[in-house]
Amino acid sequence: MNKFIAILVMAFVAISIFPKNGYSQQNAEEGIWFDVMRVFPTPTLKRDTLEEAKTIVDLNKYYKPIWIREFVSVEVSTINDGKTKIAIGKNDVLTEEQKTNMETADALSEIFVVVKYMPENTLKNNEPKTFDFSFSVDAEKQASCAAGKDQLIDYIREKAVSKIDSDLFEGKYNIAAVKFAIDIHGQVVDAHVFESSNDEKVDKLLLETICDLPAWAPATFANGLKTQQEFVLAVGNKESCSMNLLYVKQ
């Protein structure tokens, strides 16, 4: 009986220990987390999203129709052939003129939307309110590493990440980030350390790795116009609150 109990105790101890060891081993094999991501400093919409848009909600998910008791005006301002065009609607349903102006707006230009309205509330002295925002239309073809994302990741792992002590990022909020842009020629420009690893040698290694990246294909609109796009190499703890400061879509 005592032998049977002893076996049960040993089994319980094994079950408690081995999953943890297995999890730690898996993490060790995975190594330090890192990724190269697109930075979105200003709101953008894809071309097909813009073409399918029928109301202000389709342009901005933060706009709430329940705010509105009565519309004053809805103004859409665009740049078309270098000239400013303003199309005004009576409510948050986009007019044909507004849609046409947005769809034919100059590439790289911002589109501004201003909704003026009387709010839905119980106040006796109801004052007009304004909800405004701007966005640009994203290039149909995004900037990308000519060799492919997998090769890009392998390159960064070999040149930099594999040489970094994983203990450097053990803290819950530890992360390093190098921001850079790919210009219209597919070259790396404006590379800089945005978030320090608190180790000068590591920061220098990451920055040099980004500056020496292999060739990229630049971002290109359907009409052939090329544009610059911003990216970031993030290394460390992807749960860090600092990720919010990078303006990436995870």
JSON list of N, CA, C and O in Angstrom, two decimals, residues 53-99:
[
{"chain": "A", "resi": 53, "resn": "ALA", "atom": "N", "xyz": [-17.40, 52.45, -49.77]},
{"chain": "A", "resi": 53, "resn": "ALA", "atom": "CA", "xyz": [-17.96, 53.26, -48.68]},
{"chain": "A", "resi": 53, "resn": "ALA", "atom": "C", "xyz": [-19.25, 53.96, -49.11]},
{"chain": "A", "resi": 53, "resn": "ALA", "atom": "O", "xyz": [-19.34, 54.50, -50.21]},
{"chain": "A", "resi": 54, "resn": "LYS", "atom": "N", "xyz": [-20.25, 53.91, -48.21]},
{"chain": "A", "resi": 54, "resn": "LYS", "atom": "CA", "xyz": [-21.53, 54.57, -48.48]},
{"chain": "A", "resi": 54, "resn": "LYS", "atom": "C", "xyz": [-21.86, 55.64, -47.44]},
{"chain": "A", "resi": 54, "resn": "LYS", "atom": "O", "xyz": [-22.59, 56.58, -47.72]},
{"chain": "A", "resi": 55, "resn": "THR", "atom": "N", "xyz": [-21.30, 55.48, -46.23]},
{"chain": "A", "resi": 55, "resn": "THR", "atom": "CA", "xyz": [-21.58, 56.44, -45.16]},
{"chain": "A", "resi": 55, "resn": "THR", "atom": "C", "xyz": [-20.28, 56.81, -44.44]},
{"chain": "A", "resi": 55, "resn": "THR", "atom": "O", "xyz": [-19.23, 56.21, -44.69]},
{"chain": "A", "resi": 56, "resn": "ILE", "atom": "N", "xyz": [-20.37, 57.78, -43.55]},
{"chain": "A", "resi": 56, "resn": "ILE", "atom": "CA", "xyz": [-19.20, 58.20, -42.77]},
{"chain": "A", "resi": 56, "resn": "ILE", "atom": "C", "xyz": [-18.67, 57.05, -41.92]},
{"chain": "A", "resi": 56, "resn": "ILE", "atom": "O", "xyz": [-17.46, 56.93, -41.71]},
{"chain": "A", "resi": 57, "resn": "VAL", "atom": "N", "xyz": [-19.56, 56.19, -41.44]},
{"chain": "A", "resi": 57, "resn": "VAL", "atom": "CA", "xyz": [-19.13, 55.04, -40.63]},
{"chain": "A", "resi": 57, "resn": "VAL", "atom": "C", "xyz": [-18.16, 54.16, -41.41]},
{"chain": "A", "resi": 57, "resn": "VAL", "atom": "O", "xyz": [-17.21, 53.60, -40.85]},
{"chain": "A", "resi": 58, "resn": "ASP", "atom": "N", "xyz": [-18.35, 54.04, -42.70]},
{"chain": "A", "resi": 58, "resn": "ASP", "atom": "CA", "xyz": [-17.48, 53.22, -43.53]},
{"chain": "A", "resi": 58, "resn": "ASP", "atom": "C", "xyz": [-16.08, 53.82, -43.65]},
{"chain": "A", "resi": 58, "resn": "ASP", "atom": "O", "xyz": [-15.12, 53.12, -43.96]},
{"chain": "A", "resi": 59, "resn": "LEU", "atom": "N", "xyz": [-15.97, 55.13, -43.41]},
{"chain": "A", "resi": 59, "resn": "LEU", "atom": "CA", "xyz": [-14.68, 55.81, -43.48]},
{"chain": "A", "resi": 59, "resn": "LEU", "atom": "C", "xyz": [-13.99, 55.87, -42.13]},
{"chain": "A", "resi": 59, "resn": "LEU", "atom": "O", "xyz": [-12.76, 55.92, -42.06]},
{"chain": "A", "resi": 60, "resn": "ASN", "atom": "N", "xyz": [-14.77, 55.89, -41.06]},
{"chain": "A", "resi": 60, "resn": "ASN", "atom": "CA", "xyz": [-14.21, 56.01, -39.71]},
{"chain": "A", "resi": 60, "resn": "ASN", "atom": "C", "xyz": [-15.10, 55.27, -38.72]},
{"chain": "A", "resi": 60, "resn": "ASN", "atom": "O", "xyz": [-16.22, 55.69, -38.45]},
{"chain": "A", "resi": 61, "resn": "LYS", "atom": "N", "xyz": [-14.59, 54.18, -38.18]},
{"chain": "A", "resi": 61, "resn": "LYS", "atom": "CA", "xyz": [-15.38, 53.34, -37.28]},
{"chain": "A", "resi": 61, "resn": "LYS", "atom": "C", "xyz": [-15.70, 54.02, -35.95]},
{"chain": "A", "resi": 61, "resn": "LYS", "atom": "O", "xyz": [-16.55, 53.56, -35.20]},
{"chain": "A", "resi": 62, "resn": "TYR", "atom": "N", "xyz": [-14.98, 55.10, -35.65]},
{"chain": "A", "resi": 62, "resn": "TYR", "atom": "CA", "xyz": [-15.21, 55.80, -34.37]},
{"chain": "A", "resi": 62, "resn": "TYR", "atom": "C", "xyz": [-16.37, 56.78, -34.44]},
{"chain": "A", "resi": 62, "resn": "TYR", "atom": "O", "xyz": [-16.80, 57.31, -33.42]},
{"chain": "A", "resi": 63, "resn": "TYR", "atom": "N", "xyz": [-16.86, 57.04, -35.63]},
{"chain": "A", "resi": 63, "resn": "TYR", "atom": "CA", "xyz": [-18.04, 57.90, -35.77]},
{"chain": "A", "resi": 63, "resn": "TYR", "atom": "C", "xyz": [-19.28, 57.11, -35.38]},
{"chain": "A", "resi": 63, "resn": "TYR", "atom": "O", "xyz": [-19.48, 55.97, -35.82]},
{"chain": "A", "resi": 64, "resn": "LYS", "atom": "N", "xyz": [-20.13, 57.71, -34.52]},
{"chain": "A", "resi": 64, "resn": "LYS", "atom": "CA", "xyz": [-21.33, 57.03, -34.03]},
{"chain": "A", "resi": 64, "resn": "LYS", "atom": "C", "xyz": [-22.59, 57.83, -34.40]},
{"chain": "A", "resi": 64, "resn": "LYS", "atom": "O", "xyz": [-22.79, 58.95, -33.92]},
{"chain": "A", "resi": 65, "resn": "PRO", "atom": "N", "xyz": [-23.44, 57.28, -35.26]},
{"chain": "A", "resi": 65, "resn": "PRO", "atom": "CA", "xyz": [-24.68, 57.97, -35.66]},
{"chain": "A", "resi": 65, "resn": "PRO", "atom": "C", "xyz": [-25.58, 58.32, -34.48]},
{"chain": "A", "resi": 65, "resn": "PRO", "atom": "O", "xyz": [-26.36, 59.27, -34.56]},
{"chain": "A", "resi": 66, "resn": "ILE", "atom": "N", "xyz": [-25.47, 57.57, -33.38]},
{"chain": "A", "resi": 66, "resn": "ILE", "atom": "CA", "xyz": [-26.34, 57.83, -32.21]},
{"chain": "A", "resi": 66, "resn": "ILE", "atom": "C", "xyz": [-26.03, 59.17, -31.56]},
{"chain": "A", "resi": 66, "resn": "ILE", "atom": "O", "xyz": [-26.81, 59.66, -30.73]},
{"chain": "A", "resi": 67, "resn": "TRP", "atom": "N", "xyz": [-24.89, 59.78, -31.92]},
{"chain": "A", "resi": 67, "resn": "TRP", "atom": "CA", "xyz": [-24.57, 61.09, -31.38]},
{"chain": "A", "resi": 67, "resn": "TRP", "atom": "C", "xyz": [-25.49, 62.17, -31.95]},
{"chain": "A", "resi": 67, "resn": "TRP", "atom": "O", "xyz": [-25.65, 63.22, -31.35]},
{"chain": "A", "resi": 68, "resn": "ILE", "atom": "N", "xyz": [-26.03, 61.91, -33.13]},
{"chain": "A", "resi": 68, "resn": "ILE", "atom": "CA", "xyz": [-26.65, 62.96, -33.93]},
{"chain": "A", "resi": 68, "resn": "ILE", "atom": "C", "xyz": [-28.15, 63.11, -33.68]},
{"chain": "A", "resi": 68, "resn": "ILE", "atom": "O", "xyz": [-28.91, 62.14, -33.76]},
{"chain": "A", "resi": 69, "resn": "ARG", "atom": "N", "xyz": [-28.58, 64.33, -33.39]},
{"chain": "A", "resi": 69, "resn": "ARG", "atom": "CA", "xyz": [-30.01, 64.64, -33.38]},
{"chain": "A", "resi": 69, "resn": "ARG", "atom": "C", "xyz": [-30.39, 65.25, -34.73]},
{"chain": "A", "resi": 69, "resn": "ARG", "atom": "O", "xyz": [-31.42, 64.91, -35.32]},
{"chain": "A", "resi": 70, "resn": "GLU", "atom": "N", "xyz": [-29.52, 66.15, -35.19]},
{"chain": "A", "resi": 70, "resn": "GLU", "atom": "CA", "xyz": [-29.79, 66.83, -36.46]},
{"chain": "A", "resi": 70, "resn": "GLU", "atom": "C", "xyz": [-28.46, 67.24, -37.09]},
{"chain": "A", "resi": 70, "resn": "GLU", "atom": "O", "xyz": [-27.55, 67.72, -36.40]},
{"chain": "A", "resi": 71, "resn": "PHE", "atom": "N", "xyz": [-28.35, 67.05, -38.40]},
{"chain": "A", "resi": 71, "resn": "PHE", "atom": "CA", "xyz": [-27.12, 67.43, -39.10]},
{"chain": "A", "resi": 71, "resn": "PHE", "atom": "C", "xyz": [-27.14, 68.91, -39.48]},
{"chain": "A", "resi": 71, "resn": "PHE", "atom": "O", "xyz": [-28.18, 69.45, -39.87]},
{"chain": "A", "resi": 72, "resn": "VAL", "atom": "N", "xyz": [-25.99, 69.54, -39.36]},
{"chain": "A", "resi": 72, "resn": "VAL", "atom": "CA", "xyz": [-25.81, 70.89, -39.88]},
{"chain": "A", "resi": 72, "resn": "VAL", "atom": "C", "xyz": [-25.21, 70.79, -41.28]},
{"chain": "A", "resi": 72, "resn": "VAL", "atom": "O", "xyz": [-25.73, 71.36, -42.24]},
{"chain": "A", "resi": 73, "resn": "SER", "atom": "N", "xyz": [-24.11, 70.02, -41.39]},
{"chain": "A", "resi": 73, "resn": "SER", "atom": "CA", "xyz": [-23.50, 69.78, -42.70]},
{"chain": "A", "resi": 73, "resn": "SER", "atom": "C", "xyz": [-22.45, 68.68, -42.58]},
{"chain": "A", "resi": 73, "resn": "SER", "atom": "O", "xyz": [-21.94, 68.41, -41.48]},
{"chain": "A", "resi": 74, "resn": "VAL", "atom": "N", "xyz": [-22.15, 68.06, -43.70]},
{"chain": "A", "resi": 74, "resn": "VAL", "atom": "CA", "xyz": [-21.06, 67.08, -43.77]},
{"chain": "A", "resi": 74, "resn": "VAL", "atom": "C", "xyz": [-20.17, 67.49, -44.94]},
{"chain": "A", "resi": 74, "resn": "VAL", "atom": "O", "xyz": [-20.58, 67.43, -46.10]},
{"chain": "A", "resi": 75, "resn": "GLU", "atom": "N", "xyz": [-18.96, 67.91, -44.62]},
{"chain": "A", "resi": 75, "resn": "GLU", "atom": "CA", "xyz": [-18.05, 68.47, -45.62]},
{"chain": "A", "resi": 75, "resn": "GLU", "atom": "C", "xyz": [-16.89, 67.51, -45.90]},
{"chain": "A", "resi": 75, "resn": "GLU", "atom": "O", "xyz": [-16.22, 67.05, -44.98]},
{"chain": "A", "resi": 76, "resn": "VAL", "atom": "N", "xyz": [-16.66, 67.22, -47.17]},
{"chain": "A", "resi": 76, "resn": "VAL", "atom": "CA", "xyz": [-15.53, 66.38, -47.58]},
{"chain": "A", "resi": 76, "resn": "VAL", "atom": "C", "xyz": [-14.61, 67.24, -48.45]},
{"chain": "A", "resi": 76, "resn": "VAL", "atom": "O", "xyz": [-15.02, 67.75, -49.49]},
{"chain": "A", "resi": 77, "resn": "SER", "atom": "N", "xyz": [-13.35, 67.36, -48.00]},
{"chain": "A", "resi": 77, "resn": "SER", "atom": "CA", "xyz": [-12.39, 68.20, -48.71]},
{"chain": "A", "resi": 77, "resn": "SER", "atom": "C", "xyz": [-11.28, 67.32, -49.30]},
{"chain": "A", "resi": 77, "resn": "SER", "atom": "O", "xyz": [-10.67, 66.51, -48.59]},
{"chain": "A", "resi": 78, "resn": "THR", "atom": "N", "xyz": [-11.02, 67.49, -50.60]},
{"chain": "A", "resi": 78, "resn": "THR", "atom": "CA", "xyz": [-10.01, 66.69, -51.28]},
{"chain": "A", "resi": 78, "resn": "THR", "atom": "C", "xyz": [-9.12, 67.57, -52.15]},
{"chain": "A", "resi": 78, "resn": "THR", "atom": "O", "xyz": [-9.43, 68.73, -52.42]},
{"chain": "A", "resi": 79, "resn": "ILE", "atom": "N", "xyz": [-8.00, 66.98, -52.59]},
{"chain": "A", "resi": 79, "resn": "ILE", "atom": "CA", "xyz": [-7.12, 67.64, -53.55]},
{"chain": "A", "resi": 79, "resn": "ILE", "atom": "C", "xyz": [-7.21, 66.85, -54.85]},
{"chain": "A", "resi": 79, "resn": "ILE", "atom": "O", "xyz": [-6.85, 65.68, -54.91]},
{"chain": "A", "resi": 80, "resn": "ASN", "atom": "N", "xyz": [-7.70, 67.50, -55.88]},
{"chain": "A", "resi": 80, "resn": "ASN", "atom": "CA", "xyz": [-7.85, 66.85, -57.19]},
{"chain": "A", "resi": 80, "resn": "ASN", "atom": "C", "xyz": [-7.12, 67.68, -58.24]},
{"chain": "A", "resi": 80, "resn": "ASN", "atom": "O", "xyz": [-7.43, 68.85, -58.41]},
{"chain": "A", "resi": 81, "resn": "ASP", "atom": "N", "xyz": [-6.13, 67.06, -58.88]},
{"chain": "A", "resi": 81, "resn": "ASP", "atom": "CA", "xyz": [-5.29, 67.77, -59.86]},
{"chain": "A", "resi": 81, "resn": "ASP", "atom": "C", "xyz": [-4.68, 69.02, -59.25]},
{"chain": "A", "resi": 81, "resn": "ASP", "atom": "O", "xyz": [-4.58, 70.07, -59.89]},
{"chain": "A", "resi": 82, "resn": "GLY", "atom": "N", "xyz": [-4.28, 68.91, -57.99]},
{"chain": "A", "resi": 82, "resn": "GLY", "atom": "CA", "xyz": [-3.60, 70.01, -57.32]},
{"chain": "A", "resi": 82, "resn": "GLY", "atom": "C", "xyz": [-4.51, 71.10, -56.78]},
{"chain": "A", "resi": 82, "resn": "GLY", "atom": "O", "xyz": [-4.03, 72.06, -56.18]},
{"chain": "A", "resi": 83, "resn": "LYS", "atom": "N", "xyz": [-5.82, 70.96, -56.98]},
{"chain": "A", "resi": 83, "resn": "LYS", "atom": "CA", "xyz": [-6.76, 71.98, -56.51]},
{"chain": "A", "resi": 83, "resn": "LYS", "atom": "C", "xyz": [-7.69, 71.40, -55.45]},
{"chain": "A", "resi": 83, "resn": "LYS", "atom": "O", "xyz": [-8.09, 70.24, -55.52]},
{"chain": "A", "resi": 84, "resn": "THR", "atom": "N", "xyz": [-8.02, 72.23, -54.47]},
{"chain": "A", "resi": 84, "resn": "THR", "atom": "CA", "xyz": [-8.90, 71.80, -53.39]},
{"chain": "A", "resi": 84, "resn": "THR", "atom": "C", "xyz": [-10.36, 71.79, -53.85]},
{"chain": "A", "resi": 84, "resn": "THR", "atom": "O", "xyz": [-10.83, 72.74, -54.46]},
{"chain": "A", "resi": 85, "resn": "LYS", "atom": "N", "xyz": [-11.03, 70.69, -53.57]},
{"chain": "A", "resi": 85, "resn": "LYS", "atom": "CA", "xyz": [-12.46, 70.57, -53.87]},
{"chain": "A", "resi": 85, "resn": "LYS", "atom": "C", "xyz": [-13.21, 70.28, -52.57]},
{"chain": "A", "resi": 85, "resn": "LYS", "atom": "O", "xyz": [-12.78, 69.46, -51.78]},
{"chain": "A", "resi": 86, "resn": "ILE", "atom": "N", "xyz": [-14.34, 70.96, -52.38]},
{"chain": "A", "resi": 86, "resn": "ILE", "atom": "CA", "xyz": [-15.16, 70.74, -51.18]},
{"chain": "A", "resi": 86, "resn": "ILE", "atom": "C", "xyz": [-16.56, 70.35, -51.62]},
{"chain": "A", "resi": 86, "resn": "ILE", "atom": "O", "xyz": [-17.21, 71.07, -52.39]},
{"chain": "A", "resi": 87, "resn": "ALA", "atom": "N", "xyz": [-17.00, 69.20, -51.14]},
{"chain": "A", "resi": 87, "resn": "ALA", "atom": "CA", "xyz": [-18.35, 68.72, -51.45]},
{"chain": "A", "resi": 87, "resn": "ALA", "atom": "C", "xyz": [-19.12, 68.59, -50.14]},
{"chain": "A", "resi": 87, "resn": "ALA", "atom": "O", "xyz": [-18.65, 67.97, -49.19]},
{"chain": "A", "resi": 88, "resn": "ILE", "atom": "N", "xyz": [-20.29, 69.20, -50.10]},
{"chain": "A", "resi": 88, "resn": "ILE", "atom": "CA", "xyz": [-21.07, 69.25, -48.85]},
{"chain": "A", "resi": 88, "resn": "ILE", "atom": "C", "xyz": [-22.34, 68.42, -48.99]},
{"chain": "A", "resi": 88, "resn": "ILE", "atom": "O", "xyz": [-23.08, 68.53, -49.97]},
{"chain": "A", "resi": 89, "resn": "GLY", "atom": "N", "xyz": [-22.57, 67.59, -47.96]},
{"chain": "A", "resi": 89, "resn": "GLY", "atom": "CA", "xyz": [-23.77, 66.77, -47.93]},
{"chain": "A", "resi": 89, "resn": "GLY", "atom": "C", "xyz": [-24.68, 67.18, -46.79]},
{"chain": "A", "resi": 89, "resn": "GLY", "atom": "O", "xyz": [-24.28, 67.93, -45.88]},
{"chain": "A", "resi": 90, "resn": "LYS", "atom": "N", "xyz": [-25.91, 66.66, -46.79]},
{"chain": "A", "resi": 90, "resn": "LYS", "atom": "CA", "xyz": [-26.89, 67.02, -45.77]},
{"chain": "A", "resi": 90, "resn": "LYS", "atom": "C", "xyz": [-26.87, 66.07, -44.57]},
{"chain": "A", "resi": 90, "resn": "LYS", "atom": "O", "xyz": [-27.39, 66.41, -43.51]},
{"chain": "A", "resi": 91, "resn": "ASN", "atom": "N", "xyz": [-26.28, 64.89, -44.75]},
{"chain": "A", "resi": 91, "resn": "ASN", "atom": "CA", "xyz": [-26.23, 63.93, -43.65]},
{"chain": "A", "resi": 91, "resn": "ASN", "atom": "C", "xyz": [-25.00, 63.03, -43.83]},
{"chain": "A", "resi": 91, "resn": "ASN", "atom": "O", "xyz": [-24.14, 63.33, -44.67]},
{"chain": "A", "resi": 92, "resn": "ASP", "atom": "N", "xyz": [-24.94, 61.93, -43.05]},
{"chain": "A", "resi": 92, "resn": "ASP", "atom": "CA", "xyz": [-23.74, 61.09, -43.11]},
{"chain": "A", "resi": 92, "resn": "ASP", "atom": "C", "xyz": [-23.76, 60.05, -44.22]},
{"chain": "A", "resi": 92, "resn": "ASP", "atom": "O", "xyz": [-22.88, 59.19, -44.29]},
{"chain": "A", "resi": 93, "resn": "VAL", "atom": "N", "xyz": [-24.74, 60.13, -45.11]},
{"chain": "A", "resi": 93, "resn": "VAL", "atom": "CA", "xyz": [-24.73, 59.30, -46.32]},
{"chain": "A", "resi": 93, "resn": "VAL", "atom": "C", "xyz": [-23.93, 60.04, -47.38]},
{"chain": "A", "resi": 93, "resn": "VAL", "atom": "O", "xyz": [-24.27, 61.18, -47.73]},
{"chain": "A", "resi": 94, "resn": "LEU", "atom": "N", "xyz": [-22.88, 59.44, -47.87]},
{"chain": "A", "resi": 94, "resn": "LEU", "atom": "CA", "xyz": [-22.00, 60.11, -48.83]},
{"chain": "A", "resi": 94, "resn": "LEU", "atom": "C", "xyz": [-22.72, 60.40, -50.14]},
{"chain": "A", "resi": 94, "resn": "LEU", "atom": "O", "xyz": [-23.40, 59.54, -50.70]},
{"chain": "A", "resi": 95, "resn": "THR", "atom": "N", "xyz": [-22.54, 61.62, -50.65]},
{"chain": "A", "resi": 95, "resn": "THR", "atom": "CA", "xyz": [-23.14, 61.99, -51.94]},
{"chain": "A", "resi": 95, "resn": "THR", "atom": "C", "xyz": [-22.26, 61.46, -53.07]},
{"chain": "A", "resi": 95, "resn": "THR", "atom": "O", "xyz": [-21.09, 61.10, -52.86]},
{"chain": "A", "resi": 96, "resn": "GLU", "atom": "N", "xyz": [-22.81, 61.44, -54.26]},
{"chain": "A", "resi": 96, "resn": "GLU", "atom": "CA", "xyz": [-22.04, 60.99, -55.42]},
{"chain": "A", "resi": 96, "resn": "GLU", "atom": "C", "xyz": [-20.84, 61.88, -55.65]},
{"chain": "A", "resi": 96, "resn": "GLU", "atom": "O", "xyz": [-19.76, 61.42, -56.03]},
{"chain": "A", "resi": 97, "resn": "GLU", "atom": "N", "xyz": [-21.03, 63.19, -55.43]},
{"chain": "A", "resi": 97, "resn": "GLU", "atom": "CA", "xyz": [-19.91, 64.13, -55.60]},
{"chain": "A", "resi": 97, "resn": "GLU", "atom": "C", "xyz": [-18.81, 63.85, -54.59]},
{"chain": "A", "resi": 97, "resn": "GLU", "atom": "O", "xyz": [-17.61, 63.87, -54.95]},
{"chain": "A", "resi": 98, "resn": "GLN", "atom": "N", "xyz": [-19.18, 63.62, -53.35]},
{"chain": "A", "resi": 98, "resn": "GLN", "atom": "CA", "xyz": [-18.18, 63.32, -52.32]},
{"chain": "A", "resi": 98, "resn": "GLN", "atom": "C", "xyz": [-17.41, 62.05, -52.65]},
{"chain": "A", "resi": 98, "resn": "GLN", "atom": "O", "xyz": [-16.18, 62.00, -52.55]},
{"chain": "A", "resi": 99, "resn": "LYS", "atom": "N", "xyz": [-18.13, 61.02, -53.07]},
{"chain": "A", "resi": 99, "resn": "LYS", "atom": "CA", "xyz": [-17.48, 59.76, -53.42]},
{"chain": "A", "resi": 99, "resn": "LYS", "atom": "C", "xyz": [-16.55, 59.92, -54.62]},
{"chain": "A", "resi": 99, "resn": "LYS", "atom": "O", "xyz": [-15.42, 59.43, -54.61]}
]
